[in-house]
């Protein structure tokens, strides 16, 4: 059972990265030197729900499919979930796929889990979260258990996993269609940052439309990071990025 808490915006929200470019009002909150006059960090939301780390109160172990076992597949599947006031998960979808039937098994497993209700101003509220589901094979030779190979694993920021450092970034420009429509808004992206500091597996959690989602995805894929570390070694991490766009 998962008992350790991690910081809200360094776990599920991970990095609340906000671009600072013309036509886009935002502040890069991951920089090491942040002005005291900058606005306070805001909570990222999807579908009107804040994204938070949610502690599990009931957790079962996922089962392997025979197809995945024969292929020797290991790794982390990630499931987006909206947690109701009673701690039950709803609106599940896979954000990080392993294939071989393990995605469906990850969904089935998380459906059985229960989560701790979240409070805001003393009231229980529904929240959004993304849940890592780890698949590890039990290897044996001459009756002895061998350790997992640990491949294709991704971690949450916090709880011993450091925050990646931005090395370079590319601005997401307004599209002609969005500018003509005088469109303003917010895009939330789920991303993975590899152990080499490269952005992969970018998914739009909160859409803006008019070509701006594609613009944001193209831009974030060009960002470079100093990788996160765990126990002193580089590791892949998952996080969310929020981009605010304004024509003002």
CSV table of C-alpha atoms in Angstrom, one decimal:
chain,number,residue,atom,x,y,z
A,1,UNK,CA,0.0,0.0,0.0
A,2,UNK,CA,1.2,3.4,-0.9
A,3,UNK,CA,1.8,5.4,2.3
A,4,UNK,CA,4.3,8.1,1.4
A,5,UNK,CA,3.0,11.6,0.5
A,6,UNK,CA,4.8,13.7,-2.0
A,7,UNK,CA,4.5,17.4,-2.7
A,8,UNK,CA,1.3,18.3,-4.6
A,9,UNK,CA,2.9,20.2,-7.5
A,10,UNK,CA,6.1,18.1,-7.5
A,11,UNK,CA,4.2,14.8,-7.8
A,12,UNK,CA,1.1,14.8,-9.9
A,13,UNK,CA,1.4,18.3,-11.2
A,14,UNK,CA,5.1,17.8,-11.3
A,15,UNK,CA,6.4,20.8,-13.1
A,16,UNK,CA,4.0,23.7,-13.6
A,17,UNK,CA,6.0,25.1,-16.5
A,18,UNK,CA,4.7,28.4,-18.0
A,19,UNK,CA,6.2,29.9,-21.1
A,20,UNK,CA,7.4,33.5,-21.1
A,21,UNK,CA,7.2,34.7,-24.7
A,22,UNK,CA,5.5,37.4,-26.7
A,23,UNK,CA,1.7,37.1,-26.9
A,24,UNK,CA,1.8,34.5,-24.0
A,25,UNK,CA,1.5,35.6,-20.4
A,26,UNK,CA,3.2,33.2,-18.1
A,27,UNK,CA,6.0,32.7,-15.7
A,28,UNK,CA,8.6,29.8,-15.8
A,29,UNK,CA,8.2,28.4,-12.3
A,30,UNK,CA,11.0,25.8,-12.6
A,31,UNK,CA,13.8,28.4,-12.8
A,32,UNK,CA,16.3,28.4,-9.9
A,33,UNK,CA,16.3,32.2,-9.7
A,34,UNK,CA,12.7,33.4,-9.3
A,35,UNK,CA,11.8,37.0,-8.6
A,36,UNK,CA,9.9,37.6,-5.4
A,37,UNK,CA,7.5,39.8,-7.3
A,38,UNK,CA,6.3,37.0,-9.6
A,39,UNK,CA,2.8,35.7,-9.1
A,40,UNK,CA,2.3,32.7,-6.8
A,41,UNK,CA,2.2,29.2,-8.3
A,42,UNK,CA,-1.4,28.2,-9.3
A,43,UNK,CA,-2.9,24.7,-9.2
A,44,UNK,CA,-3.1,23.0,-12.5
A,45,UNK,CA,-6.6,21.7,-13.5
A,46,UNK,CA,-8.1,19.5,-16.1
A,47,UNK,CA,-11.9,19.2,-16.7
A,48,UNK,CA,-12.4,21.7,-13.9
A,49,UNK,CA,-10.6,19.4,-11.4
A,50,UNK,CA,-7.3,20.3,-9.7
A,51,UNK,CA,-4.5,17.8,-10.5
A,52,UNK,CA,-3.2,16.4,-7.2
A,53,UNK,CA,-1.2,13.5,-5.8
A,54,UNK,CA,-3.8,11.2,-4.2
A,55,UNK,CA,-2.9,8.7,-1.6
A,56,UNK,CA,-4.2,5.2,-2.1
A,57,UNK,CA,-6.2,3.5,0.6
A,58,UNK,CA,-6.9,0.2,-1.2
A,59,UNK,CA,-4.4,-1.1,-3.7
A,60,UNK,CA,-4.2,-4.5,-5.5
A,61,UNK,CA,-1.4,-5.8,-7.6
A,62,UNK,CA,-1.8,-5.9,-11.3
A,63,UNK,CA,-1.8,-9.2,-13.2
A,64,UNK,CA,0.3,-10.1,-16.2
A,65,UNK,CA,-1.1,-11.1,-19.5
A,66,UNK,CA,0.4,-14.3,-20.9
A,67,UNK,CA,1.3,-12.3,-24.0
A,68,UNK,CA,3.3,-9.8,-22.0
A,69,UNK,CA,4.9,-12.5,-19.9
A,70,UNK,CA,6.1,-14.4,-23.0
A,71,UNK,CA,7.5,-11.2,-24.5
A,72,UNK,CA,9.3,-10.3,-21.2
A,73,UNK,CA,7.6,-6.8,-21.1
A,74,UNK,CA,8.2,-4.8,-17.9
A,75,UNK,CA,7.7,-1.1,-17.2
A,76,UNK,CA,5.2,1.5,-16.0
A,77,UNK,CA,1.8,2.1,-17.4
A,78,UNK,CA,0.2,5.5,-16.4
A,79,UNK,CA,-3.5,5.9,-16.0
A,80,UNK,CA,-5.4,9.2,-15.8
A,81,UNK,CA,-8.2,9.1,-13.3
A,82,UNK,CA,-10.7,11.5,-11.8
A,83,UNK,CA,-11.3,10.7,-8.1
A,84,UNK,CA,-14.8,11.2,-6.8
A,85,UNK,CA,-15.6,12.5,-3.3
A,86,UNK,CA,-15.9,8.9,-2.0
A,87,UNK,CA,-12.4,8.0,-3.3
A,88,UNK,CA,-13.5,5.9,-6.3
A,89,UNK,CA,-11.8,6.5,-9.7
A,90,UNK,CA,-13.7,7.4,-12.8
A,91,UNK,CA,-13.1,8.5,-16.4
A,92,UNK,CA,-9.9,6.4,-16.7
A,93,UNK,CA,-7.7,6.5,-19.7
A,94,UNK,CA,-4.1,5.3,-20.4
A,95,UNK,CA,-1.5,8.1,-20.7
A,96,UNK,CA,1.5,5.8,-21.0
A,97,UNK,CA,1.1,2.5,-22.9
A,98,UNK,CA,3.0,-0.8,-22.5
A,99,UNK,CA,0.9,-2.8,-25.0
A,100,UNK,CA,0.6,-6.6,-24.9
A,101,UNK,CA,-2.7,-6.3,-23.0
A,102,UNK,CA,-1.1,-4.5,-20.0
A,103,UNK,CA,-2.9,-1.2,-20.7
A,104,UNK,CA,-6.3,-2.9,-20.2
A,105,UNK,CA,-5.0,-4.6,-17.1
A,106,UNK,CA,-3.8,-1.3,-15.7
A,107,UNK,CA,-7.2,0.2,-16.2
A,108,UNK,CA,-8.9,-2.8,-14.6
A,109,UNK,CA,-6.5,-2.6,-11.7
A,110,UNK,CA,-6.9,1.1,-11.0
A,111,UNK,CA,-10.7,0.6,-11.1
A,112,UNK,CA,-10.4,-1.6,-8.1
A,113,UNK,CA,-8.2,0.9,-6.1
A,114,UNK,CA,-9.6,3.4,-3.7
A,115,UNK,CA,-8.1,6.8,-2.9
A,116,UNK,CA,-8.1,9.1,0.0
A,117,UNK,CA,-10.7,12.0,-0.3
A,118,UNK,CA,-9.2,15.4,-1.0
A,119,UNK,CA,-10.1,18.5,1.0
A,120,UNK,CA,-10.3,22.1,-0.1
A,121,UNK,CA,-11.3,24.8,2.4
A,122,UNK,CA,-12.6,22.0,4.7
A,123,UNK,CA,-14.8,20.4,2.0
A,124,UNK,CA,-14.2,17.1,0.2
A,125,UNK,CA,-13.8,17.8,-3.6
A,126,UNK,CA,-13.3,15.6,-6.7
A,127,UNK,CA,-9.8,15.8,-8.1
A,128,UNK,CA,-7.8,14.6,-11.1
A,129,UNK,CA,-4.6,12.5,-10.8
A,130,UNK,CA,-2.4,10.2,-12.9
A,131,UNK,CA,-1.5,6.9,-11.5
A,132,UNK,CA,1.6,4.8,-12.2
A,133,UNK,CA,1.0,1.1,-12.4
A,134,UNK,CA,4.2,-0.9,-12.3
A,135,UNK,CA,4.6,-4.3,-14.0
A,136,UNK,CA,7.5,-6.4,-12.8
A,137,UNK,CA,8.2,-10.0,-13.8
A,138,UNK,CA,9.2,-12.5,-11.2
A,139,UNK,CA,12.3,-14.1,-12.6
A,140,UNK,CA,13.7,-17.4,-11.2
A,141,UNK,CA,16.7,-19.5,-11.9
A,142,UNK,CA,17.5,-22.7,-9.9
A,143,UNK,CA,14.7,-21.7,-7.5
A,144,UNK,CA,16.1,-18.3,-6.6
A,145,UNK,CA,14.3,-15.0,-7.4
A,146,UNK,CA,16.2,-12.6,-9.7
A,147,UNK,CA,15.7,-8.8,-9.6
A,148,UNK,CA,13.6,-7.1,-12.2
A,149,UNK,CA,15.5,-5.5,-15.1
A,150,UNK,CA,13.8,-2.2,-14.3
A,151,UNK,CA,13.5,-1.2,-18.0
A,152,UNK,CA,10.9,1.2,-19.3
A,153,UNK,CA,10.2,2.7,-15.9
A,154,UNK,CA,9.0,6.2,-15.2
A,155,UNK,CA,8.9,8.0,-11.9
A,156,UNK,CA,6.9,10.8,-10.3
A,157,UNK,CA,8.8,13.9,-9.1
A,158,UNK,CA,9.3,14.0,-5.4
A,159,UNK,CA,9.8,11.3,-2.8
A,160,UNK,CA,13.5,11.1,-3.6
A,161,UNK,CA,13.2,12.0,-7.3
A,162,UNK,CA,14.7,15.4,-8.1
A,163,UNK,CA,13.1,18.0,-10.4
A,164,UNK,CA,14.5,18.2,-14.0
A,165,UNK,CA,16.3,21.4,-14.9
A,166,UNK,CA,15.4,23.4,-18.0
A,167,UNK,CA,18.4,23.7,-20.3
A,168,UNK,CA,16.6,25.2,-23.3
A,169,UNK,CA,13.1,25.8,-24.5
A,170,UNK,CA,11.2,26.8,-27.6
A,171,UNK,CA,8.2,29.1,-27.6
A,172,UNK,CA,4.8,27.9,-28.8
A,173,UNK,CA,3.7,30.5,-31.3
A,174,UNK,CA,0.1,31.6,-32.0
A,175,UNK,CA,-1.5,30.1,-35.1
A,176,UNK,CA,-3.1,32.4,-37.6
A,177,UNK,CA,-6.4,30.8,-36.9
A,178,UNK,CA,-6.2,31.3,-33.2
A,179,UNK,CA,-5.0,34.9,-33.6
A,180,UNK,CA,-7.8,35.7,-36.1
A,181,UNK,CA,-10.4,34.2,-33.6
A,182,UNK,CA,-8.7,36.2,-30.8
A,183,UNK,CA,-8.5,33.0,-28.9
A,184,UNK,CA,-7.0,33.0,-25.4
A,185,UNK,CA,-6.8,30.2,-22.9
A,186,UNK,CA,-4.8,27.4,-21.3
A,187,UNK,CA,-3.3,24.1,-22.5
A,188,UNK,CA,-2.2,21.4,-20.1
A,189,UNK,CA,0.2,18.7,-21.4
A,190,UNK,CA,1.2,15.4,-19.9
A,191,UNK,CA,4.9,14.7,-20.8
A,192,UNK,CA,7.7,12.3,-20.0
A,193,UNK,CA,11.3,13.5,-19.6
A,194,UNK,CA,13.7,10.7,-20.3
A,195,UNK,CA,16.9,10.0,-18.4
A,196,UNK,CA,18.7,11.8,-21.2
A,197,UNK,CA,16.6,15.0,-20.7
A,198,UNK,CA,14.5,14.5,-23.9
A,199,UNK,CA,10.7,15.1,-23.9
A,200,UNK,CA,8.7,12.1,-25.1
A,201,UNK,CA,5.1,10.9,-25.0
A,202,UNK,CA,3.3,14.3,-25.0
A,203,UNK,CA,-0.5,14.1,-24.6
A,204,UNK,CA,-2.9,17.0,-24.4
A,205,UNK,CA,-5.0,16.9,-21.1
A,206,UNK,CA,-6.6,20.3,-21.6
A,207,UNK,CA,-7.2,21.5,-25.1
A,208,UNK,CA,-7.4,25.0,-26.5
A,209,UNK,CA,-8.1,24.3,-30.2
A,210,UNK,CA,-7.5,26.4,-33.4
A,211,UNK,CA,-4.2,24.6,-33.9
A,212,UNK,CA,-2.8,25.8,-30.6
A,213,UNK,CA,-2.6,22.2,-29.1
A,214,UNK,CA,-0.4,21.1,-32.0
A,215,UNK,CA,1.7,24.3,-31.6
A,216,UNK,CA,2.2,23.5,-27.9
A,217,UNK,CA,3.1,19.9,-28.6
A,218,UNK,CA,5.7,20.8,-31.3
A,219,UNK,CA,7.3,23.4,-29.0
A,220,UNK,CA,7.5,21.2,-25.9
A,221,UNK,CA,9.1,18.3,-27.8
A,222,UNK,CA,12.0,20.7,-28.6
A,223,UNK,CA,12.7,21.5,-24.9
A,224,UNK,CA,15.9,20.1,-23.3
A,225,UNK,CA,16.4,19.2,-19.7
A,226,UNK,CA,19.0,18.3,-17.3
A,227,UNK,CA,17.4,14.9,-16.2
A,228,UNK,CA,15.8,14.1,-12.9
A,229,UNK,CA,17.8,11.8,-10.6
A,230,UNK,CA,17.0,9.1,-8.1
A,231,UNK,CA,19.7,7.9,-5.8
A,232,UNK,CA,22.2,9.8,-7.8
A,233,UNK,CA,21.4,8.3,-11.2
A,234,UNK,CA,19.4,9.9,-14.0
A,235,UNK,CA,15.8,8.6,-14.4
A,236,UNK,CA,12.8,9.2,-16.6
A,237,UNK,CA,9.9,11.2,-15.0
A,238,UNK,CA,6.4,12.1,-15.8
A,239,UNK,CA,4.9,15.5,-15.2
A,240,UNK,CA,2.4,18.1,-16.4
A,241,UNK,CA,3.1,21.3,-18.2
A,242,UNK,CA,0.6,24.2,-18.2
A,243,UNK,CA,0.8,26.9,-20.9
A,244,UNK,CA,-1.2,30.1,-20.7
A,245,UNK,CA,-1.9,32.0,-23.9
A,246,UNK,CA,-3.1,35.6,-24.1
A,247,UNK,CA,-3.1,38.2,-26.9
A,248,UNK,CA,-2.9,41.1,-24.4
